Structures are given as structure tokens and as C-alpha cells.
CSV table of C-alpha atoms and ligand atoms in Angstrom, one decimal:
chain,number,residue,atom,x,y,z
A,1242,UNK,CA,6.6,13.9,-20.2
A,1243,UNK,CA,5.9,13.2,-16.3
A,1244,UNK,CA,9.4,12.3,-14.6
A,1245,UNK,CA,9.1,10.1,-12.7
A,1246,UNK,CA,11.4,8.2,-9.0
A,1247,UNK,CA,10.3,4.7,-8.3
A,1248,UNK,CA,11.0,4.1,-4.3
A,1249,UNK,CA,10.9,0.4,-3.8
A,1250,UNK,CA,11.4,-0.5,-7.9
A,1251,UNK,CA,12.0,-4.2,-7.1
A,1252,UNK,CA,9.3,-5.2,-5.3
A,1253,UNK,CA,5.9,-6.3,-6.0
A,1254,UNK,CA,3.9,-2.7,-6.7
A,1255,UNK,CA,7.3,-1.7,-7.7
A,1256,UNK,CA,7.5,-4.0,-11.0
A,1257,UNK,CA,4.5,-3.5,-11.5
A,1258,UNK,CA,4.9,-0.1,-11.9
A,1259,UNK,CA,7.4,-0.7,-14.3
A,1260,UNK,CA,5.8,-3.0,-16.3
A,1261,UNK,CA,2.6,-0.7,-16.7
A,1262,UNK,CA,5.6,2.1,-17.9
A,1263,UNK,CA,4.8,1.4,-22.0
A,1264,UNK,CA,1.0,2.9,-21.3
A,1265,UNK,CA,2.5,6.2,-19.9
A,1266,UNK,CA,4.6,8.8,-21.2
A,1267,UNK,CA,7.0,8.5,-18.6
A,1268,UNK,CA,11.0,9.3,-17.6
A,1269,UNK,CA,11.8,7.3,-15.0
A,1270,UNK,CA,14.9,9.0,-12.4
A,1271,UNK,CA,15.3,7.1,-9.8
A,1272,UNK,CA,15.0,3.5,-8.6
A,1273,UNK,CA,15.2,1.9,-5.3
A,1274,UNK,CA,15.9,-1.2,-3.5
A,1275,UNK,CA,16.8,-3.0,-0.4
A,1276,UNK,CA,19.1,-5.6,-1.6
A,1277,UNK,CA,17.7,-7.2,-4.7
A,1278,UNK,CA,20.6,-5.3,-7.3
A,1279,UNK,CA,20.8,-8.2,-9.6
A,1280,UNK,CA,16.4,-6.6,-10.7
A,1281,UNK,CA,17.7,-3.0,-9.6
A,1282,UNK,CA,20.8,-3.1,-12.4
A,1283,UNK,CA,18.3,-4.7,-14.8
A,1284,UNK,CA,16.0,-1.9,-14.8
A,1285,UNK,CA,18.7,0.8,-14.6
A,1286,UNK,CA,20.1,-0.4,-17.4
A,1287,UNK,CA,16.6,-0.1,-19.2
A,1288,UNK,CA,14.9,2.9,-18.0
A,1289,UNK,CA,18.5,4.9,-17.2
A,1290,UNK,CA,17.7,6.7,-14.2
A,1291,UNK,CA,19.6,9.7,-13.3
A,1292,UNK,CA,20.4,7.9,-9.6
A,1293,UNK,CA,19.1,4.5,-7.7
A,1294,UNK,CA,19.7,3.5,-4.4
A,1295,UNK,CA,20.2,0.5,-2.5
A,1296,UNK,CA,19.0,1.1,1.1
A,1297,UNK,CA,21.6,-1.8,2.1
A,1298,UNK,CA,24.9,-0.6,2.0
A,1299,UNK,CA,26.8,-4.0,1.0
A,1300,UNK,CA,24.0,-4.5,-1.7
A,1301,UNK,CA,25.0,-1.0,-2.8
A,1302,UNK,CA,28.8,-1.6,-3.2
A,1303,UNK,CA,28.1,-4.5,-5.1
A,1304,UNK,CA,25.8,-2.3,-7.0
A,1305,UNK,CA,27.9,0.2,-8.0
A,1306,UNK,CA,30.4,-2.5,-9.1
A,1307,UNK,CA,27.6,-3.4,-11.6
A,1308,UNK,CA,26.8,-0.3,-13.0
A,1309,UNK,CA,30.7,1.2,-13.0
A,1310,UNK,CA,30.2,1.7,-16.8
A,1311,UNK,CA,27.4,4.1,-16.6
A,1312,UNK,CA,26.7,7.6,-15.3
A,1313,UNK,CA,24.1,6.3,-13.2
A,1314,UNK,CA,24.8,7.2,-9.8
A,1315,UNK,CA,24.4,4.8,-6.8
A,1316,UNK,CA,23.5,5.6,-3.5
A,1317,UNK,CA,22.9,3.8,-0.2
A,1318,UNK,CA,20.9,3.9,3.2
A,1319,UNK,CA,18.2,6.5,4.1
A,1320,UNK,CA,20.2,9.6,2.6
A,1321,UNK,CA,20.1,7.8,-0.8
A,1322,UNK,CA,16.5,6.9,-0.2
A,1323,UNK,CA,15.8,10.8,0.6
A,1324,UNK,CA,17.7,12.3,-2.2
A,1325,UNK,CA,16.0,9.6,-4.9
A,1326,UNK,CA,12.9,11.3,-3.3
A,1327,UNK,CA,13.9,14.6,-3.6
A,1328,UNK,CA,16.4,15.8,-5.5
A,1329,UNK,CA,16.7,13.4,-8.6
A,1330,UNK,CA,14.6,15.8,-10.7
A,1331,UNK,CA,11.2,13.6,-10.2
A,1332,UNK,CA,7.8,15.3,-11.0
A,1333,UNK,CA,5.8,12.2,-9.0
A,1334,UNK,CA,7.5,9.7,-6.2
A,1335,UNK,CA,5.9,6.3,-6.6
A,1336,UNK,CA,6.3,5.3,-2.6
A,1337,UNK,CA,6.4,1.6,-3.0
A,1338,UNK,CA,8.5,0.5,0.5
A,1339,UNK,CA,7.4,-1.7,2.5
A,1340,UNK,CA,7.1,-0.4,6.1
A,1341,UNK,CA,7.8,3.2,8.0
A,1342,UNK,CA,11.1,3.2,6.3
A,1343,UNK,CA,8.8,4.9,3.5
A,1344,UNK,CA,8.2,8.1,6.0
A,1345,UNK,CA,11.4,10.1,5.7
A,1346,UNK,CA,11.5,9.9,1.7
A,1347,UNK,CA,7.8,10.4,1.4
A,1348,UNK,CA,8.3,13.9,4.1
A,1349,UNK,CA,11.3,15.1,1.5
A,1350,UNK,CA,9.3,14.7,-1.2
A,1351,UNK,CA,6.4,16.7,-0.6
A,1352,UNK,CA,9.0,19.1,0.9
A,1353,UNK,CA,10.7,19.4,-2.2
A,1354,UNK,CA,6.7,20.0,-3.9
A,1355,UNK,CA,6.9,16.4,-5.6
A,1356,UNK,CA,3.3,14.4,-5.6
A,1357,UNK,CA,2.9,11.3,-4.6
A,1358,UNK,CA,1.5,8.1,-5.7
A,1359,UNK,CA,1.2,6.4,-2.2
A,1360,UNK,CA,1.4,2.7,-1.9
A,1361,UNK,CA,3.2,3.0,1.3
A,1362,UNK,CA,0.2,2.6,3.7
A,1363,UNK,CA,2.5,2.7,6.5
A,1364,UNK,CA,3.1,6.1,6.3
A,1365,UNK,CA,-0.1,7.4,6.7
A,1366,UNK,CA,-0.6,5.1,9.1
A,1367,UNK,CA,2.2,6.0,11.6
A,1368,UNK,CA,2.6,9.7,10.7
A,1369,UNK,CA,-1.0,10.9,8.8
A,1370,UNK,CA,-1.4,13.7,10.3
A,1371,UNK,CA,1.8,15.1,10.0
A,1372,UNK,CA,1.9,13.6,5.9
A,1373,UNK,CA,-1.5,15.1,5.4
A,1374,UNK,CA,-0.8,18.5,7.1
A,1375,UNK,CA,2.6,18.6,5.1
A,1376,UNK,CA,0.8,18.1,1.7
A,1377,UNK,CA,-1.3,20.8,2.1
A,1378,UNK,CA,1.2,22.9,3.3
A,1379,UNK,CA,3.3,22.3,0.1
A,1380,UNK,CA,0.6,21.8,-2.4
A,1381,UNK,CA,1.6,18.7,-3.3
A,1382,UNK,CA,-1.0,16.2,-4.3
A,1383,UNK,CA,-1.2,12.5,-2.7
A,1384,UNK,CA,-3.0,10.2,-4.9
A,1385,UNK,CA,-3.6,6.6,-3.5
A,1386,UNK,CA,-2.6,3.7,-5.1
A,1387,UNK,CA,-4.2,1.1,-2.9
A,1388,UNK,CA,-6.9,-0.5,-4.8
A,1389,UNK,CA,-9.4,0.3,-2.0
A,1390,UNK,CA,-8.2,4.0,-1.7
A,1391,UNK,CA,-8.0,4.7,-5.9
A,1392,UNK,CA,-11.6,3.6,-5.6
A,1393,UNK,CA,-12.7,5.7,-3.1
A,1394,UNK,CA,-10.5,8.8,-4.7
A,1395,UNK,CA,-11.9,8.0,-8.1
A,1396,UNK,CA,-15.9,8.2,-6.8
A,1397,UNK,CA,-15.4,11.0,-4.7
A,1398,UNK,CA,-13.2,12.8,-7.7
A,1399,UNK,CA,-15.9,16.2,-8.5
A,1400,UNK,CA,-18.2,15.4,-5.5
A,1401,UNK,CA,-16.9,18.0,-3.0
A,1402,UNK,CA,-19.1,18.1,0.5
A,1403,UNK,CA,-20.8,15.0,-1.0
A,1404,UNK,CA,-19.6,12.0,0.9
A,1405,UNK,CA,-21.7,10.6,3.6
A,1406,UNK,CA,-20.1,6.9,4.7
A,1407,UNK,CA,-17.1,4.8,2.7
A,1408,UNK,CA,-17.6,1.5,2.4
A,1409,UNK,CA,-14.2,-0.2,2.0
A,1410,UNK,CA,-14.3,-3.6,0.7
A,1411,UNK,CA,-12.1,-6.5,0.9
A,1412,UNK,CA,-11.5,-9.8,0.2
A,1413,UNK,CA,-10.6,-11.2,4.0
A,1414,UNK,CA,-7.9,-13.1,2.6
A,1415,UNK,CA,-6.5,-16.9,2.3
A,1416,UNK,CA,-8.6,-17.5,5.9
A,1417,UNK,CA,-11.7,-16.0,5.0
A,1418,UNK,CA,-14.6,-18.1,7.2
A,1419,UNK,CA,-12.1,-19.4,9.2
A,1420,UNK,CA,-12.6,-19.7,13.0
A,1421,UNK,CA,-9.8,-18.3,15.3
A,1422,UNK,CA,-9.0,-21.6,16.3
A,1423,UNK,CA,-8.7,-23.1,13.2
A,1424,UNK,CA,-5.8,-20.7,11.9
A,1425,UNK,CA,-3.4,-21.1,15.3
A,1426,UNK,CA,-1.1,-23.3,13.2
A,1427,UNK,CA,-1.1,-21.4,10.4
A,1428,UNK,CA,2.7,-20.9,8.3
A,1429,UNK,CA,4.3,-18.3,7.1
A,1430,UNK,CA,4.1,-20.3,3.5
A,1431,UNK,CA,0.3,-20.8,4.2
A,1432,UNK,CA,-0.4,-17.4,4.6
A,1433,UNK,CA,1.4,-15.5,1.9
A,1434,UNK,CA,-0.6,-17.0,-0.9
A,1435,UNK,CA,-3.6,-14.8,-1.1
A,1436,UNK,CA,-6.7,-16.3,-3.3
A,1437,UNK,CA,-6.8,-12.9,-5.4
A,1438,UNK,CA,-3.6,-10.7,-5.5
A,1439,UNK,CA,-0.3,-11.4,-5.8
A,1440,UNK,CA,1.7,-9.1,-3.2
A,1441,UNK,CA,4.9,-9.0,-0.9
A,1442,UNK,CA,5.1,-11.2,1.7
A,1443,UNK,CA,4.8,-8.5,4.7
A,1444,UNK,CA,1.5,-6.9,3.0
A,1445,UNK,CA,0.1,-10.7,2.2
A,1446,UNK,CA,0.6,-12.0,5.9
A,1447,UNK,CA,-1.0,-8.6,6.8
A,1448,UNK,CA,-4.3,-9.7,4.2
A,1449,UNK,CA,-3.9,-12.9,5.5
A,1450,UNK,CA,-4.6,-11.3,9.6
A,1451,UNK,CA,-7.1,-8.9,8.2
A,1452,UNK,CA,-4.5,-6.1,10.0
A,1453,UNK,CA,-4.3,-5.0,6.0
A,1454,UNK,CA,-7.8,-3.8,6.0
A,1455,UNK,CA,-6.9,-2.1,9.2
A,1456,UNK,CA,-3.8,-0.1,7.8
A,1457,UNK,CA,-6.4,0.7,5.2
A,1458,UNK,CA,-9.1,2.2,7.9
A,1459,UNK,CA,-6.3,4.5,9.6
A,1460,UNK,CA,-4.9,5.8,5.9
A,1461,UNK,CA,-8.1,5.8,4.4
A,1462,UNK,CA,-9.3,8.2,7.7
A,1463,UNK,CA,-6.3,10.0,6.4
A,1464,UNK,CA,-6.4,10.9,3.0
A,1465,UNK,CA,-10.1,11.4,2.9
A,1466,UNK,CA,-10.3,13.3,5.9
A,1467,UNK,CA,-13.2,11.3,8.0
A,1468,UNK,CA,-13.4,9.9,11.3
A,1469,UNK,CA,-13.4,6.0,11.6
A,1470,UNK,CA,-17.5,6.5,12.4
A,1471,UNK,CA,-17.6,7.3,8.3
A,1472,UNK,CA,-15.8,4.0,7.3
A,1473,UNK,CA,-17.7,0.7,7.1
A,1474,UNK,CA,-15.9,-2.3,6.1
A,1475,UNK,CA,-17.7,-5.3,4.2
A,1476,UNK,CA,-15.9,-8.5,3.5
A,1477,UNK,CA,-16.1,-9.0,-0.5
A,1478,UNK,CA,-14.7,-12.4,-1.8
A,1479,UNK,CA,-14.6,-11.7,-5.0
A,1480,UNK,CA,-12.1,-8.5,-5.4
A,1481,UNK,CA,-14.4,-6.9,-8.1
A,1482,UNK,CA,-15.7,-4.1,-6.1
A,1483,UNK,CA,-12.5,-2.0,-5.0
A,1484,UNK,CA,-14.5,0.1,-2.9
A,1485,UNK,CA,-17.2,2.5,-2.4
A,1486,UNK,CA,-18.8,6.0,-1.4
A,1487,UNK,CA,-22.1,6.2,0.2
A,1488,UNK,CA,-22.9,10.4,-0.6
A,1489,UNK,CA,-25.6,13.0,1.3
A,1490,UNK,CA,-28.6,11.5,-0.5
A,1491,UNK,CA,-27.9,7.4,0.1
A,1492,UNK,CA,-26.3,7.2,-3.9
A,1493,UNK,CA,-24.3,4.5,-4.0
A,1494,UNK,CA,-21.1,5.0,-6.0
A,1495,UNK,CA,-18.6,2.2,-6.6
A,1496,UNK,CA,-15.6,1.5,-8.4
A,1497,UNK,CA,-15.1,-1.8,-9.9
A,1498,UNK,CA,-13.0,-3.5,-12.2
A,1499,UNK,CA,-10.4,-7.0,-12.6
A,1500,UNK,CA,-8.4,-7.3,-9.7
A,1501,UNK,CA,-5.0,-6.0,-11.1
A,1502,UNK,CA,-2.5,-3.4,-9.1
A,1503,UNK,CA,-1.6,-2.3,-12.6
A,1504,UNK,CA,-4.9,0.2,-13.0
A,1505,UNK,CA,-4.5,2.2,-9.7
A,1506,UNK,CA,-0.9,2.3,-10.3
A,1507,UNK,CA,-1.6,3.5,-13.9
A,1508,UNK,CA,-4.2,5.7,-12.9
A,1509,UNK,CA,-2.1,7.4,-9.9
A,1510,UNK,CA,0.2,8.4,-12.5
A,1511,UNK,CA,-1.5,9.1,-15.1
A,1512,UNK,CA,-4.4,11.4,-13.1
A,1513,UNK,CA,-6.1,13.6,-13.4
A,1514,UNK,CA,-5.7,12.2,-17.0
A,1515,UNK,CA,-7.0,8.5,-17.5
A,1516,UNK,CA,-5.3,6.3,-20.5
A,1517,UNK,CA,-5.8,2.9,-22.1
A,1518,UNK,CA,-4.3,0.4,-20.7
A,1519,UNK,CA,-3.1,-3.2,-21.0
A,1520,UNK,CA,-5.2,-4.8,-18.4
A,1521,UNK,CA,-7.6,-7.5,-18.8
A,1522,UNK,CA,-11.2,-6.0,-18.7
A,1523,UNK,CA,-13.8,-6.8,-16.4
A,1524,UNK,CA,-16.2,-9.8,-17.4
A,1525,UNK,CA,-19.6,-9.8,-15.4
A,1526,UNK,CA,-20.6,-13.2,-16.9
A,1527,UNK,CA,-17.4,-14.6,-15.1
A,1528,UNK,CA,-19.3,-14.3,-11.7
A,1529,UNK,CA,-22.3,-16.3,-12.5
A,1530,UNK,CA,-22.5,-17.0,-8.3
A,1531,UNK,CA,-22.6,-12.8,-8.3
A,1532,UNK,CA,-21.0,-11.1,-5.8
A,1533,UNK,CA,-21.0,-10.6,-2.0
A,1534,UNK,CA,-20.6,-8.3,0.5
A,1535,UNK,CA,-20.8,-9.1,3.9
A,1536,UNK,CA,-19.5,-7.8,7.6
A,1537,UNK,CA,-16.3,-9.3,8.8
A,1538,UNK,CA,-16.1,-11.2,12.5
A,1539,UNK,CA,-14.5,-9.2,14.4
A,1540,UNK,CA,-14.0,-11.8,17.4
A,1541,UNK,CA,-12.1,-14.1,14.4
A,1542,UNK,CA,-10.2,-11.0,12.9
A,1543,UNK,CA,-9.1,-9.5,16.3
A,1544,UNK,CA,-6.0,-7.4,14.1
A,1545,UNK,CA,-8.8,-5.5,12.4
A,1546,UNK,CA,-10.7,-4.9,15.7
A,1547,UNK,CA,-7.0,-3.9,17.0
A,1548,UNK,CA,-6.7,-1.3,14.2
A,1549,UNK,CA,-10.2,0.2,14.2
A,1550,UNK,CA,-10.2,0.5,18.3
A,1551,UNK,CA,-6.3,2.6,17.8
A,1552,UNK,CA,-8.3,4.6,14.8
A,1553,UNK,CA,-10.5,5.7,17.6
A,1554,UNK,CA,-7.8,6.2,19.9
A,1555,UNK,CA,-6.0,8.1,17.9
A,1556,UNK,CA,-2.7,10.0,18.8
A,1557,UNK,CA,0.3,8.0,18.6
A,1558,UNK,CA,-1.7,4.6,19.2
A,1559,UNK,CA,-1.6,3.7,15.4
A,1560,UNK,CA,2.0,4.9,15.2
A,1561,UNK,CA,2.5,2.1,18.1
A,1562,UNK,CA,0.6,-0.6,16.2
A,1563,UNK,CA,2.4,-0.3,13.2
A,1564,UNK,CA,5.6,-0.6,14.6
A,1565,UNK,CA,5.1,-3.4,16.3
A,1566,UNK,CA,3.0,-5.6,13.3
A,1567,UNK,CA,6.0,-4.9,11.3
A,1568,UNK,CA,8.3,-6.3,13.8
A,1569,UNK,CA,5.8,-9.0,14.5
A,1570,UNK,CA,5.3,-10.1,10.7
A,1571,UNK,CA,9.4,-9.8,10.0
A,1572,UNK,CA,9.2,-12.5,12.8
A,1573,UNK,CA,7.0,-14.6,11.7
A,1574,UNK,CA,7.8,-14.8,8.5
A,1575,UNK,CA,11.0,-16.1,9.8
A,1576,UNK,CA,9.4,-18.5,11.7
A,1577,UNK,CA,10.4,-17.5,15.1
A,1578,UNK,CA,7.0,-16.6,16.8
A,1579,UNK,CA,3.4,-18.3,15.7
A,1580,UNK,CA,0.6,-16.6,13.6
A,1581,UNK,CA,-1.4,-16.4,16.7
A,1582,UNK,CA,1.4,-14.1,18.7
A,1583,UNK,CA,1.3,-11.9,15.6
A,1584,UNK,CA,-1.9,-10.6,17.5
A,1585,UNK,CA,-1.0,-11.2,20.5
A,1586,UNK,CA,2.5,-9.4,20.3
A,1587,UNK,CA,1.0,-5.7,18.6
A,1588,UNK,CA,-2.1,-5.8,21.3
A,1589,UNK,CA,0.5,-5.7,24.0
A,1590,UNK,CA,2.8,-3.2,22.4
A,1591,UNK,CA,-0.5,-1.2,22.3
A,1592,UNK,CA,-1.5,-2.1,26.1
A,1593,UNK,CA,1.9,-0.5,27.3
A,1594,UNK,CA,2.5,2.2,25.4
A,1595,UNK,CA,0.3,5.3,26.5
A,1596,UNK,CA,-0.7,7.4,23.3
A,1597,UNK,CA,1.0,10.7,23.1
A,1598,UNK,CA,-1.2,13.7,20.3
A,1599,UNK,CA,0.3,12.9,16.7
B,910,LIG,P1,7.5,-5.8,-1.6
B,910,LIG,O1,8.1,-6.5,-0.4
B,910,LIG,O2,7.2,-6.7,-2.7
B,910,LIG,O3,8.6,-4.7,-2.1
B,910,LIG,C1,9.1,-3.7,-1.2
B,910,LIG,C2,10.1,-2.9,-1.9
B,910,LIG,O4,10.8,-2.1,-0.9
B,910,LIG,C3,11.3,-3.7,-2.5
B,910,LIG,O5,11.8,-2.9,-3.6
B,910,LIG,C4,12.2,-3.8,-1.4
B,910,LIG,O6,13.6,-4.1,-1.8
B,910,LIG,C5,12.1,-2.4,-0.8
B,910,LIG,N1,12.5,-2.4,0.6
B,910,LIG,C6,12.2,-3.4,1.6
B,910,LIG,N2,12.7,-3.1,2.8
B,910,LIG,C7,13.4,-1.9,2.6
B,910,LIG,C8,14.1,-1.0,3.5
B,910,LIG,N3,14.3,-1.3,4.8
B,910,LIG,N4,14.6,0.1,2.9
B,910,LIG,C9,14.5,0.4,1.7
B,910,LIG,N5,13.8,-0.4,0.8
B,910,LIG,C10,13.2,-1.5,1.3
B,910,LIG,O7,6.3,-5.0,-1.1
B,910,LIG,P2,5.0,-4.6,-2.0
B,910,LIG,O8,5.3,-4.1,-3.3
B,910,LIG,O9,4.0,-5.7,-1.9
B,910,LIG,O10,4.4,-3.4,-1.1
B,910,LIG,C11,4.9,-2.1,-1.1
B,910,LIG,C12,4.0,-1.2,-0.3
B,910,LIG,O11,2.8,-1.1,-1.1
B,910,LIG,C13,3.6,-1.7,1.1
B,910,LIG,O12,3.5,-0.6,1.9
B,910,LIG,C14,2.2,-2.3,0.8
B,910,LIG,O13,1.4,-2.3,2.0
B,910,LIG,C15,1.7,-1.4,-0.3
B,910,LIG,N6,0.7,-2.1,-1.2
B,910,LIG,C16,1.0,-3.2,-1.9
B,910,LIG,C17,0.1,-3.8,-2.7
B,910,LIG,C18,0.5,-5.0,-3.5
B,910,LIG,O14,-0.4,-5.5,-4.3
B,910,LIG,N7,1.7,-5.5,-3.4
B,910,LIG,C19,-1.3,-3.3,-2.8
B,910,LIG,C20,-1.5,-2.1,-2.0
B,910,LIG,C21,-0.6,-1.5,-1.2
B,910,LIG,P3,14.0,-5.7,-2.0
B,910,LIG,O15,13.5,-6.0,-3.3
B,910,LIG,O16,15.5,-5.7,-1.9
B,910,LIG,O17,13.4,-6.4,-0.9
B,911,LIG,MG1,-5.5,-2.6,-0.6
């Protein structure tokens, strides 16, 4: 039975996992949150973890109030993060933070030889080449669990040397044929709810901007090895293809299936073995108008043109843009600067900084 530590257990990929837990043999050892305790005691009372954490350290107190009649133990702030990563027995770290805060744990992790099922594009996007580098020092295997990325891992899986171009498909979000203009006023409440998935509120503003598919460039560069002239995007509306491989001889190879987190999550933990599972199954006669693929404006999506020109870059420019989109998004989901500055704010972070190697 795969054991198995759940970073981020309360959020959105996070519950999910959990809920996909019945279609897996699985022992789950460690849970994580930032402050929601009132889910985290919940599912520590049901899966009985050996140790959770609470990154917050009030939240934690209060937590360990909650769970003073069990041997669980409770832990708090980025040690407790680390040591759910690392030393709570796990065989596989589900990395389902939101934000760089994921880093540290994910670096312990493969230190201490755990794979990983990666949600936590932010990782690879601010430290790949050191993630990357680490795994293959330690031999420990990073399977994606990004819809787009489990795609592109499970039509490359046996094709070693193969791959000529990926084509990474996605939706374009709540604004999709939007002008520029026409989404200045946007809210924070207007662009979390995304026409396909159902996601946390810093990834869904990030669909909304289109800077999600360009997290997904950079980490996809990553954990496939290519340079951003191998990675096409195409605007797909209807979330059916999750991605694709163009190989050597122009074979296209795609992945498709009902847009539900639960299969790559399922399938990050359950490969190289694949299992039944509970999810709805794909109906081609529900897309009578077919399906399309497209290019996305660039001059409309300037985030995605942001992220592609620091893929090129390179170095520390990536590392630069992701810290300043997540301070950016934080603030605009708290209504202090407009959708527009989101933009705005990580191109001059980007402007001032001068990109050291990674
Ligand atoms: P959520 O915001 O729903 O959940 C994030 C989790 O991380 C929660 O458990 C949250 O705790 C915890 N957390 C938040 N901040 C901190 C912190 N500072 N320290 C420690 N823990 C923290 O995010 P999602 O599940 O949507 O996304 C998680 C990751 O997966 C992101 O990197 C995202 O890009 C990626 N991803 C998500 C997809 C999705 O469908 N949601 C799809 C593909 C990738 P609390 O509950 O207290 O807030
Ligand atoms: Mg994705």
C-alpha cells in the first residue's frame, strides 16, 4: 500500500485528492493546511495521519486543541511543512500549495528520495532547474498532475527521443474573446468563476489572465526538458483535449478525456499503474459543435506573452515573475489594485530586476 503526505489537503486539488482516495490503495501520513483546521481535523480524524501541519501558527494552536485526544501530531510553519514532506514516512508527496511556499517541502522531499505528484506549478516555475536537477540526482520521480502536463507525460510515456513539438491546450478562461479593453473593470468575483474547472482562487484569477497557461509553458519546459521553441499553445474552449505531443514523424498523439482534476490526480498516484475510477466518462456526442483549437492573442493576453518572453529569458526572470503575480493576485483578490495592474505590476517587477543564471 503506497503511503502517502497530502501538502495543501484542504484546498481545491487537495480534496480532491482525498475524495479520489477510495479508487487507490492508499495510507495517507500527512496533511497540510494554511488555516482551514475546522477541513484539516475532519480529515485527520478520517484518514489518521501520522502528523499534519498548519502552516499558520495560531491556526495550529487551535489545531492541536482539536485533535488533543489523538496521537496525531500537529505541527506549524515551514518546519512542519518540511517534515510532513520528509520525514512522516510518505512513499509520494502530493504538492498541492498554492504559491513558492511549495519549494522548500517539494526540495526535502526528493532529498529524503520521496516522488512527487506535482500540482505546485510554482515550483518549477521559480526554481526548475534546481527541482529537476535535484530529482535526478536523487532518483526520485516527478509525475505532473496538471491536466495539461499528465497529458503530455501520459503520450510521451514509452516514446523516448520521439517528441518533436507539445502542443499545450487550454481553455483561455472566463474572458476568452475578450478585447483588452473590455476586461479593465473586471472583479475579483468575475474572474474566479472559470467556465470549465472548478479551482482556488489564486490559480482561477491566474486562468482568468491567461498567466496560468504561462506557468504551464515555464514548468512544462521543465519537466519535459524542451526549450520554449518546442511548445505551441492553442486556445481550446472546450477542455476535452488536455494536451498533446507532435513526435519525429508529424503523429499526432493526444490525451483527452472529461474535464475532471480527479484523473491526473488519480493517475499521478497511481502510475505507472492506471486503475478504474469514479469519474464521469467522456461523451463525444455531447459536443455536437466539435471542438476547436485555435492560437491565443497575444496583444489581449499580454500575462502569457509576459511568461513566454521570461521562458526565453531564462535565468532568474521566471523566478521574478512568479513572485511578483503572486503578490499581484493576493492583491487583487483583495480588491486593492485593478485586474489591469495585475499585468501591469509583474511586467515592471520583470523590467527592474536584471536576471541572474538559475
Ligand atoms: P487552493 O487555494 O484551493 O488550496 C491551496 C492549499 O494550500 C490549501 O490547503 C491552503 O490552505 C494551502 N496553503 C495556502 N497558502 C499556504 C501557505 N502560505 N502555506 C502553507 N499552505 C498554504 O489551491 P488549488 O488546490 O487550486 O491549487 C494548488 C496548486 O495546484 C497550485 O499551485 C495550482 O496552480 C495547482 N493546480 C491546481 C489546479 C486546480 O484545479 N485547482 C489544477 C492544476 C494545478 P487553506 O485551506 O488554509 O487556504
Ligand atoms: Mg492546467
Amino acid at each position: 500500500m503506497k503511503k502517502i503526505a497530502i501538502l495543501g489537503s484542504t484546498g481545491s486539488i487537495g480534496t480532491q485528492t482525498v475524495d479520489i482516495l477510495p479508487s487507490i490503495e492508499a495510507e495517507v501520513v500527512a496533511l497540510t493546511t494554511n488555516r482551514r483546521i475546522g477541513l484539516l481535523e475532519e480529515q485527520a480524524r478520517a484518514l489518521h495521519p501520522k502528523m499534519v501541519c498548519a502552516f499558520d501558527e495560531n491556526a495550529a494552536k487551535e489545531l492541536r486543541v482539536k485533535l488533543a485526544d489523538t496521537d496525531i501530531e500537529v505541527l506549524t510553519g515551514m518546519d512542519g511543512l518540511i517534515a510532513c514532506a520528509s520525514e512522516s514516512g510518505a512513499d509520494i508527496v502530493v504538492t498541492a500549495v498554492v504559491g513558492m511556499v511549495g519549494l522548500l517541502p517539494t526540495l526535502a522531499a526528493i532529498d529524503a528520495g520521496k516522488d512527487i505528484a506535482l500540482a505546485n506549478k510554482e515550483t518549477l516555475v521559480c526554481a526548475g532547474d534546481i527541482v529537476m536537477r535535484r530529482a535526478r540526482e536523487c532518483g526520485a520521480e516527478i509525475v505532473p498532475v496538471d491536466s495539461e502536463h499528465s497529458a503530455i507525460f501520459q503520450c510521451l510515456t514509452g516514446r523516448e527521443g520521439e517528441l518533436h513539438k507539445i502542443l499545450l491546450t487550454g481553455s483561455g478562461g472566463p474572458f476568452r474573446g475578450w478585447t483588452r479593453e473590455q476586461t479593465r473593470d473586471v472583479t475579483p468575483e468575475m474572474a474566479v468563476r472559470h467556465p470549465n474547472w472548478s479551482m482556488g482562487a489564486k490559480i482561477s484569477v491566474d486562468s482568468a489572465t491567461m498567466m496560468n497557461k504561462g506557468l504551464e509553458f515555464i514548468e512544462a519546459m521543465h519537466l519535459f526538458g524542451v526549450t520554449p521553441d518546442d511548445i505551441q499553445v492553442l486556445i481550446h474552449p472546450e477542455s476535452v483535449v488536455h494536451s498533446m505531443v507532435e513526435l519525429l514523424d508529424g503523429t499526432v498523439i493526444a490525451q483527452l478525456g472529461v474535464p475532471d482534476m480527479g484523473l491526473p490526480i488519480q493517475y499521478a498516484l497511481t502510475y505507472p499503474e492506471r486503475k478504474p475510477s469514479r469519474s464521469d466518462r467522456l461523451d463525444f456526442t455531447a459536443y455536437p459543435g466539435g471542438l476547436h483549437f485555435y492560437a491565443p492573442d497575444l496583444e489581449a493576453l499580454p500575462c502569457l506573452a509576459l511568461a513566454m518572453q521570461c521562458a526565453r529569458t531564462g535565468g532568474t526572470a521566471p523566478t521574478v515573475m512568479n513572485a511578483a503575480n503572486e503578490v499581484a493576485v493576493h492583491l487583487f483578490l483583495d480588491h486593492k489594485i485593478g485586474y489591469h495592474s495585475i499585468y501591469e505590476s509583474v511586467a515592471a517587477a520583470v523590467d527592474a530586476i536584471t536576471p541572474a543564471a538559475a
